[in-house]
CSV table of N, CA and C in Angstrom, one decimal:
chain,number,residue,atom,x,y,z
A,1426,MET,N,-3.7,10.4,-22.0
A,1426,MET,CA,-4.7,11.3,-22.2
A,1426,MET,C,-4.3,12.5,-21.4
A,1427,LYS,N,-4.2,13.7,-22.2
A,1427,LYS,CA,-3.9,14.9,-21.6
A,1427,LYS,C,-5.2,15.7,-21.3
A,1428,LEU,N,-5.5,16.2,-20.2
A,1428,LEU,CA,-6.6,17.1,-19.8
A,1428,LEU,C,-6.2,18.5,-19.8
A,1429,HIS,N,-7.2,19.3,-20.3
A,1429,HIS,CA,-7.0,20.8,-20.2
A,1429,HIS,C,-8.1,21.5,-19.4
A,1430,HIS,N,-7.9,22.4,-18.7
A,1430,HIS,CA,-8.9,23.2,-18.0
A,1430,HIS,C,-9.5,24.1,-19.0
A,1431,ASP,N,-11.0,24.1,-19.1
A,1431,ASP,CA,-11.7,24.8,-20.1
A,1431,ASP,C,-12.4,25.9,-19.3
A,1432,THR,N,-12.1,27.2,-19.6
A,1432,THR,CA,-12.8,28.2,-19.0
A,1432,THR,C,-14.0,28.8,-19.9
A,1433,ILE,N,-15.0,29.2,-19.2
A,1433,ILE,CA,-16.2,29.5,-20.0
A,1433,ILE,C,-16.6,30.9,-19.3
A,1434,SER,N,-15.6,31.8,-19.3
A,1434,SER,CA,-15.7,33.2,-18.6
A,1434,SER,C,-16.6,34.0,-19.5
A,1435,ASP,N,-16.8,33.8,-20.7
A,1435,ASP,CA,-17.8,34.6,-21.6
A,1435,ASP,C,-19.1,34.2,-21.5
A,1436,LYS,N,-19.5,33.2,-20.7
A,1436,LYS,CA,-20.9,32.8,-20.6
A,1436,LYS,C,-21.4,33.1,-19.2
A,1437,ASN,N,-22.7,32.9,-19.0
A,1437,ASN,CA,-23.3,33.0,-17.8
A,1437,ASN,C,-23.2,31.7,-17.1
A,1438,VAL,N,-22.7,31.7,-15.9
A,1438,VAL,CA,-22.5,30.5,-14.9
A,1438,VAL,C,-23.3,30.8,-13.7
A,1439,ILE,N,-24.1,29.9,-13.3
A,1439,ILE,CA,-24.7,30.1,-12.1
A,1439,ILE,C,-23.8,29.6,-10.8
A,1440,THR,N,-23.3,30.6,-10.1
A,1440,THR,CA,-22.2,30.4,-9.1
A,1440,THR,C,-22.8,30.3,-7.7
A,1441,GLY,N,-24.1,30.4,-7.5
A,1441,GLY,CA,-24.7,30.2,-6.2
A,1441,GLY,C,-26.1,30.5,-6.2
A,1442,TYR,N,-26.8,29.8,-5.3
A,1442,TYR,CA,-28.3,30.1,-5.2
A,1442,TYR,C,-28.8,29.7,-3.8
A,1443,GLY,N,-30.0,30.4,-3.5
A,1443,GLY,CA,-30.7,30.3,-2.2
A,1443,GLY,C,-32.2,30.3,-2.4
A,1444,PRO,N,-32.9,30.2,-1.2
A,1444,PRO,CA,-34.4,30.3,-1.4
A,1444,PRO,C,-35.0,31.4,-2.2
A,1445,ASP,N,-34.3,32.5,-2.3
A,1445,ASP,CA,-34.9,33.8,-2.9
A,1445,ASP,C,-33.9,34.4,-3.8
A,1446,TYR,N,-32.8,33.8,-4.2
A,1446,TYR,CA,-31.8,34.5,-5.0
A,1446,TYR,C,-31.0,33.5,-5.9
A,1447,VAL,N,-30.3,33.9,-6.8
A,1447,VAL,CA,-29.4,33.2,-7.7
A,1447,VAL,C,-28.1,34.1,-7.9
A,1448,GLN,N,-27.0,33.6,-7.8
A,1448,GLN,CA,-25.9,34.3,-8.3
A,1448,GLN,C,-25.4,33.8,-9.7
A,1449,ILE,N,-25.2,34.8,-10.6
A,1449,ILE,CA,-24.8,34.6,-12.0
A,1449,ILE,C,-23.4,35.3,-12.2
A,1450,ASN,N,-22.3,34.6,-12.4
A,1450,ASN,CA,-21.0,35.0,-12.5
A,1450,ASN,C,-20.7,35.9,-11.2
A,1451,GLY,N,-21.1,35.6,-10.0
A,1451,GLY,CA,-20.9,36.3,-8.8
A,1451,GLY,C,-21.8,37.2,-8.4
A,1452,THR,N,-22.7,37.8,-9.3
A,1452,THR,CA,-23.6,38.8,-9.2
A,1452,THR,C,-25.0,38.2,-8.7
A,1453,GLU,N,-25.4,38.8,-7.6
A,1453,GLU,CA,-26.8,38.2,-7.0
A,1453,GLU,C,-28.0,38.8,-7.7
A,1454,HIS,N,-29.0,38.0,-8.0
A,1454,HIS,CA,-30.2,38.4,-8.6
A,1454,HIS,C,-31.4,38.0,-7.8
A,1455,ARG,N,-32.3,38.8,-7.6
A,1455,ARG,CA,-33.5,38.4,-6.9
A,1455,ARG,C,-34.7,38.5,-7.8
A,1456,GLY,N,-35.7,37.6,-7.6
A,1456,GLY,CA,-36.9,37.7,-8.4
A,1456,GLY,C,-36.8,36.7,-9.5
A,1457,ASN,N,-37.9,36.4,-10.0
A,1457,ASN,CA,-38.0,35.5,-11.3
A,1457,ASN,C,-37.3,36.0,-12.4
A,1458,LEU,N,-36.5,35.0,-13.0
A,1458,LEU,CA,-35.7,35.4,-14.1
A,1458,LEU,C,-35.3,34.2,-15.0
A,1459,VAL,N,-34.7,34.6,-16.2
A,1459,VAL,CA,-34.4,33.5,-17.2
A,1459,VAL,C,-32.9,33.8,-17.4
A,1460,VAL,N,-32.2,32.6,-17.4
A,1460,VAL,CA,-30.7,32.7,-17.6
A,1460,VAL,C,-30.4,31.9,-18.9
A,1461,LEU,N,-29.7,32.6,-19.7
A,1461,LEU,CA,-29.2,32.0,-20.9
A,1461,LEU,C,-27.6,32.2,-21.0
A,1462,PRO,N,-26.9,31.4,-21.7
A,1462,PRO,CA,-25.5,31.5,-21.8
A,1462,PRO,C,-25.0,32.9,-22.1
A,1463,ASP,N,-25.8,33.7,-22.9
A,1463,ASP,CA,-25.2,35.1,-23.3
A,1463,ASP,C,-26.0,36.2,-22.7
A,1464,ARG,N,-27.2,35.9,-21.9
A,1464,ARG,CA,-27.8,37.0,-21.3
A,1464,ARG,C,-28.7,36.5,-20.1
A,1465,VAL,N,-29.1,37.5,-19.3
A,1465,VAL,CA,-30.1,37.3,-18.2
A,1465,VAL,C,-31.3,38.2,-18.4
A,1466,GLU,N,-32.5,37.6,-18.4
A,1466,GLU,CA,-33.7,38.3,-18.6
A,1466,GLU,C,-34.4,38.4,-17.1
A,1467,THR,N,-34.4,39.5,-16.5
A,1467,THR,CA,-35.2,39.7,-15.3
A,1467,THR,C,-36.6,40.0,-15.5
A,1468,GLY,N,-37.5,39.7,-14.5
A,1468,GLY,CA,-38.8,40.0,-14.5
A,1468,GLY,C,-39.5,39.1,-15.4
A,1469,TRP,N,-39.1,37.7,-15.5
A,1469,TRP,CA,-39.8,36.8,-16.3
A,1469,TRP,C,-41.3,36.9,-16.2
A,1470,THR,N,-41.7,36.6,-14.9
A,1470,THR,CA,-43.2,36.6,-14.6
A,1470,THR,C,-43.4,37.1,-13.2
A,1471,ALA,N,-44.4,37.6,-12.8
A,1471,ALA,CA,-44.7,38.3,-11.5
A,1471,ALA,C,-45.3,37.2,-10.6
A,1472,GLY,N,-45.0,37.2,-9.3
A,1472,GLY,CA,-45.6,36.2,-8.4
A,1472,GLY,C,-44.8,35.0,-8.3
A,1473,GLY,N,-45.5,34.0,-7.5
A,1473,GLY,CA,-45.0,32.8,-7.4
A,1473,GLY,C,-45.6,31.7,-8.4
A,1474,PHE,N,-45.5,30.4,-8.0
A,1474,PHE,CA,-46.0,29.4,-8.8
A,1474,PHE,C,-47.4,29.5,-9.2
A,1475,GLU,N,-48.3,29.9,-8.2
A,1475,GLU,CA,-49.7,29.9,-8.3
A,1475,GLU,C,-50.1,31.1,-9.4
A,1476,ALA,N,-49.2,32.1,-9.6
A,1476,ALA,CA,-49.5,33.2,-10.5
A,1476,ALA,C,-49.0,32.9,-12.0
A,1477,LEU,N,-48.4,31.8,-12.3
A,1477,LEU,CA,-48.0,31.4,-13.6
A,1477,LEU,C,-49.2,31.5,-14.6
A,1478,GLY,N,-48.9,32.2,-15.7
A,1478,GLY,CA,-50.0,32.3,-16.8
A,1478,GLY,C,-49.4,32.0,-18.2
A,1479,ALA,N,-50.3,32.0,-19.2
A,1479,ALA,CA,-49.9,31.7,-20.5
A,1479,ALA,C,-48.8,32.8,-21.1
A,1480,ALA,N,-48.9,33.9,-20.7
A,1480,ALA,CA,-48.1,35.0,-21.3
A,1480,ALA,C,-46.6,34.6,-20.8
A,1481,GLY,N,-46.5,34.2,-19.7
A,1481,GLY,CA,-45.2,33.8,-19.2
A,1481,GLY,C,-44.5,32.7,-20.0
A,1482,PHE,N,-45.4,31.6,-20.4
A,1482,PHE,CA,-44.7,30.6,-21.2
A,1482,PHE,C,-44.7,30.9,-22.7
A,1483,ALA,N,-45.6,31.9,-23.1
A,1483,ALA,CA,-45.3,32.4,-24.6
A,1483,ALA,C,-44.0,33.1,-24.6
A,1484,THR,N,-43.5,33.8,-23.6
A,1484,THR,CA,-42.2,34.6,-23.6
A,1484,THR,C,-41.1,33.5,-23.5
A,1485,LEU,N,-41.3,32.4,-22.8
A,1485,LEU,CA,-40.3,31.3,-22.8
A,1485,LEU,C,-40.2,30.7,-24.2
A,1486,ALA,N,-41.3,30.5,-24.9
A,1486,ALA,CA,-41.3,29.9,-26.2
A,1486,ALA,C,-40.6,30.7,-27.2
A,1487,ALA,N,-40.6,32.0,-27.0
A,1487,ALA,CA,-39.9,32.9,-27.9
A,1487,ALA,C,-38.4,33.0,-27.8
A,1488,LEU,N,-37.9,32.3,-26.8
A,1488,LEU,CA,-36.3,32.3,-26.7
A,1488,LEU,C,-35.7,31.4,-27.6
A,1489,GLU,N,-36.3,30.5,-28.2
A,1489,GLU,CA,-36.0,29.6,-29.3
A,1489,GLU,C,-34.7,28.8,-28.8
A,1490,CYS,N,-34.8,28.3,-27.5
A,1490,CYS,CA,-33.7,27.4,-27.0
A,1490,CYS,C,-34.0,26.0,-27.3
A,1491,GLU,N,-33.1,25.2,-27.3
A,1491,GLU,CA,-33.2,23.8,-27.5
A,1491,GLU,C,-33.7,23.0,-26.3
A,1492,VAL,N,-33.3,23.6,-25.1
A,1492,VAL,CA,-33.7,22.9,-23.8
A,1492,VAL,C,-34.1,23.9,-22.8
A,1493,LEU,N,-35.2,23.9,-22.3
A,1493,LEU,CA,-35.6,24.8,-21.2
A,1493,LEU,C,-35.8,24.1,-19.9
A,1494,LEU,N,-35.0,24.6,-18.9
A,1494,LEU,CA,-35.3,24.1,-17.5
A,1494,LEU,C,-36.1,25.1,-16.8
A,1495,ILE,N,-37.2,24.5,-16.2
A,1495,ILE,CA,-38.1,25.4,-15.5
A,1495,ILE,C,-38.0,25.0,-14.0
A,1496,GLY,N,-37.5,25.9,-13.2
A,1496,GLY,CA,-37.1,25.8,-11.8
A,1496,GLY,C,-38.6,26.4,-11.1
A,1497,THR,N,-39.2,25.6,-10.3
A,1497,THR,CA,-40.5,26.0,-9.8
A,1497,THR,C,-40.4,26.4,-8.2
A,1498,GLY,N,-39.3,26.8,-7.9
A,1498,GLY,CA,-39.2,27.3,-6.4
A,1498,GLY,C,-38.4,26.2,-5.6
A,1499,GLU,N,-38.7,26.2,-4.3
A,1499,GLU,CA,-37.9,25.3,-3.5
A,1499,GLU,C,-38.3,23.8,-3.7
A,1500,ARG,N,-39.4,23.7,-4.2
A,1500,ARG,CA,-39.8,22.3,-4.6
A,1500,ARG,C,-40.4,22.2,-5.9
A,1501,GLN,N,-40.3,20.9,-6.5
A,1501,GLN,CA,-40.9,20.6,-7.9
A,1501,GLN,C,-42.3,20.6,-7.8
A,1502,ARG,N,-42.9,21.5,-8.8
A,1502,ARG,CA,-44.4,21.5,-8.9
A,1502,ARG,C,-44.6,21.6,-10.6
A,1503,PHE,N,-45.7,20.9,-10.8
A,1503,PHE,CA,-45.9,20.8,-12.4
A,1503,PHE,C,-47.0,21.9,-12.7
A,1504,PRO,N,-46.6,22.7,-13.8
A,1504,PRO,CA,-47.7,23.6,-14.3
A,1504,PRO,C,-48.7,22.8,-15.1
A,1505,SER,N,-49.9,23.4,-15.3
A,1505,SER,CA,-51.0,22.8,-16.1
A,1505,SER,C,-50.4,22.5,-17.4
A,1506,PRO,N,-50.8,21.4,-18.1
A,1506,PRO,CA,-50.4,21.2,-19.4
A,1506,PRO,C,-50.9,22.1,-20.5
A,1507,ALA,N,-51.9,22.9,-20.1
A,1507,ALA,CA,-52.3,23.9,-21.0
A,1507,ALA,C,-51.2,25.1,-21.1
A,1508,LEU,N,-50.7,25.4,-20.0
A,1508,LEU,CA,-49.7,26.4,-19.9
A,1508,LEU,C,-48.4,26.1,-20.6
A,1509,LEU,N,-48.2,24.8,-20.8
A,1509,LEU,CA,-47.0,24.3,-21.4
A,1509,LEU,C,-47.2,24.2,-23.0
A,1510,ARG,N,-48.4,24.4,-23.4
A,1510,ARG,CA,-48.6,24.4,-24.8
A,1510,ARG,C,-47.7,25.2,-25.7
A,1511,PRO,N,-47.4,26.4,-25.4
A,1511,PRO,CA,-46.5,27.2,-26.2
A,1511,PRO,C,-45.0,26.5,-26.5
A,1512,LEU,N,-44.6,25.9,-25.4
A,1512,LEU,CA,-43.3,25.2,-25.6
A,1512,LEU,C,-43.3,24.0,-26.4
A,1513,ILE,N,-44.5,23.4,-26.3
A,1513,ILE,CA,-44.7,22.0,-27.2
A,1513,ILE,C,-44.8,22.5,-28.6
A,1514,GLU,N,-45.6,23.5,-28.9
A,1514,GLU,CA,-45.8,23.8,-30.3
A,1514,GLU,C,-44.5,24.5,-30.9
A,1515,ALA,N,-43.7,25.0,-30.1
A,1515,ALA,CA,-42.3,25.6,-30.6
A,1515,ALA,C,-41.3,24.5,-30.7
A,1516,GLN,N,-41.6,23.3,-30.2
A,1516,GLN,CA,-40.8,22.1,-30.2
A,1516,GLN,C,-39.5,22.3,-29.2
A,1517,ILE,N,-39.8,23.0,-28.1
A,1517,ILE,CA,-38.7,23.1,-27.2
A,1517,ILE,C,-38.7,22.1,-26.1
A,1518,GLY,N,-37.6,21.4,-25.9
A,1518,GLY,CA,-37.7,20.3,-24.9
A,1518,GLY,C,-37.6,21.1,-23.5
A,1519,PHE,N,-38.4,20.5,-22.6
A,1519,PHE,CA,-38.3,21.2,-21.2
A,1519,PHE,C,-38.3,20.2,-20.3
A,1520,GLU,N,-38.0,20.5,-19.0
A,1520,GLU,CA,-37.8,19.8,-17.8
A,1520,GLU,C,-38.3,20.6,-16.6
A,1521,ILE,N,-39.2,20.1,-15.7
A,1521,ILE,CA,-39.6,20.8,-14.6
A,1521,ILE,C,-38.9,20.3,-13.5
A,1522,MET,N,-38.2,21.1,-12.6
A,1522,MET,CA,-37.5,20.8,-11.4
A,1522,MET,C,-37.5,21.8,-10.4
A,1523,ASP,N,-36.9,21.6,-9.3
A,1523,ASP,CA,-36.9,22.7,-8.2
A,1523,ASP,C,-35.7,23.6,-8.8
A,1524,VAL,N,-35.7,24.8,-8.2
A,1524,VAL,CA,-34.6,25.8,-8.6
A,1524,VAL,C,-33.3,25.2,-8.3
A,1525,PRO,N,-32.8,24.6,-7.2
A,1525,PRO,CA,-31.4,24.0,-7.1
A,1525,PRO,C,-31.0,23.1,-8.2
A,1526,ALA,N,-32.0,22.2,-8.5
A,1526,ALA,CA,-31.8,21.3,-9.6
A,1526,ALA,C,-31.6,21.9,-10.9
A,1527,ALA,N,-32.4,23.0,-11.2
A,1527,ALA,CA,-32.4,23.6,-12.5
A,1527,ALA,C,-31.1,24.4,-12.6
A,1528,CYS,N,-30.6,24.8,-11.5
A,1528,CYS,CA,-29.3,25.7,-11.5
A,1528,CYS,C,-28.1,24.8,-11.9
A,1529,ARG,N,-28.1,23.6,-11.1
A,1529,ARG,CA,-27.1,22.6,-11.4
A,1529,ARG,C,-27.0,22.0,-12.8
A,1530,THR,N,-28.2,21.8,-13.3
A,1530,THR,CA,-28.4,21.2,-14.6
A,1530,THR,C,-28.1,22.1,-15.7
A,1531,TYR,N,-28.4,23.4,-15.5
A,1531,TYR,CA,-28.2,24.5,-16.4
A,1531,TYR,C,-26.6,24.5,-16.7
A,1532,ASN,N,-25.9,24.7,-15.5
A,1532,ASN,CA,-24.5,24.7,-15.7
A,1532,ASN,C,-23.8,23.6,-16.4
A,1533,ILE,N,-24.3,22.4,-16.2
A,1533,ILE,CA,-23.8,21.2,-16.9
A,1533,ILE,C,-24.0,21.4,-18.4
A,1534,LEU,N,-25.4,21.6,-18.8
A,1534,LEU,CA,-25.7,21.8,-20.4
A,1534,LEU,C,-25.0,22.9,-20.9
A,1535,MET,N,-24.9,24.0,-20.2
A,1535,MET,CA,-24.2,25.3,-20.8
A,1535,MET,C,-22.7,25.0,-21.0
A,1536,GLY,N,-22.1,24.2,-20.0
A,1536,GLY,CA,-20.7,23.9,-20.3
A,1536,GLY,C,-20.5,22.8,-21.3
A,1537,GLU,N,-21.6,22.2,-21.8
A,1537,GLU,CA,-21.6,21.4,-23.0
A,1537,GLU,C,-21.8,22.1,-24.3
A,1538,ASN,N,-21.9,23.4,-24.3
A,1538,ASN,CA,-22.3,24.5,-25.2
A,1538,ASN,C,-23.7,24.1,-25.9
A,1539,ARG,N,-24.6,23.6,-25.0
A,1539,ARG,CA,-25.9,23.4,-25.5
A,1539,ARG,C,-26.7,24.6,-25.5
A,1540,ASN,N,-27.7,24.7,-26.3
A,1540,ASN,CA,-28.6,26.0,-26.4
A,1540,ASN,C,-29.6,25.9,-25.3
A,1541,VAL,N,-29.3,26.2,-24.1
A,1541,VAL,CA,-30.1,26.0,-22.9
A,1541,VAL,C,-30.6,27.2,-22.2
A,1542,ALA,N,-31.7,27.3,-21.6
A,1542,ALA,CA,-32.1,28.4,-20.8
A,1542,ALA,C,-32.7,27.8,-19.5
A,1543,ALA,N,-32.5,28.6,-18.4
A,1543,ALA,CA,-33.2,28.1,-17.2
A,1543,ALA,C,-34.2,29.3,-16.7
A,1544,ALA,N,-35.4,29.1,-16.6
A,1544,ALA,CA,-36.5,29.9,-16.2
A,1544,ALA,C,-36.6,29.6,-14.7
A,1545,LEU,N,-36.3,30.6,-13.9
A,1545,LEU,CA,-36.3,30.3,-12.4
A,1545,LEU,C,-37.3,31.1,-11.7
A,1546,LEU,N,-38.2,30.4,-11.0
A,1546,LEU,CA,-39.3,31.0,-10.3
A,1546,LEU,C,-39.2,30.9,-8.9
A,1547,PHE,N,-39.0,31.9,-8.2
A,1547,PHE,CA,-38.9,31.9,-6.8
A,1547,PHE,C,-40.2,32.0,-6.1
A,1548,ASP,N,-40.3,31.2,-4.9
A,1548,ASP,CA,-41.5,31.3,-4.1
A,1548,ASP,C,-41.9,32.6,-3.7
A,1549,ALA,N,-43.2,32.9,-3.7
A,1549,ALA,CA,-43.6,34.3,-3.3
A,1549,ALA,C,-43.4,34.4,-1.8
A,1550,PRO,N,-42.9,35.6,-1.3
A,1550,PRO,CA,-42.7,35.8,0.1
A,1550,PRO,C,-44.0,35.8,0.9
């Protein structure tokens, strides 16, 4: 079996993360954002986990991705089922996890050419 190195330089790869930032292709981003293979959308929602609202999830449903990873800060917290309704109605698969796990999982799925997005929510200062 012959192995080949596959480069994905034309896609957004999460190259680092910390409690209040994420690096995408080496560029640091602060604040809540959505990462997709072909773009980064900043300002997804204002505030921390407690400030999550229906409008933020309606925005995520409009992405029309196959799988949505929702990073809820430094620890995994589950939003109200009512907030998740737009994702369910749009038939978007989603997983709730902490930001580090969402970053790692995004890179794996994106590397498999999946239609994936990661909505990253950082803890409010």
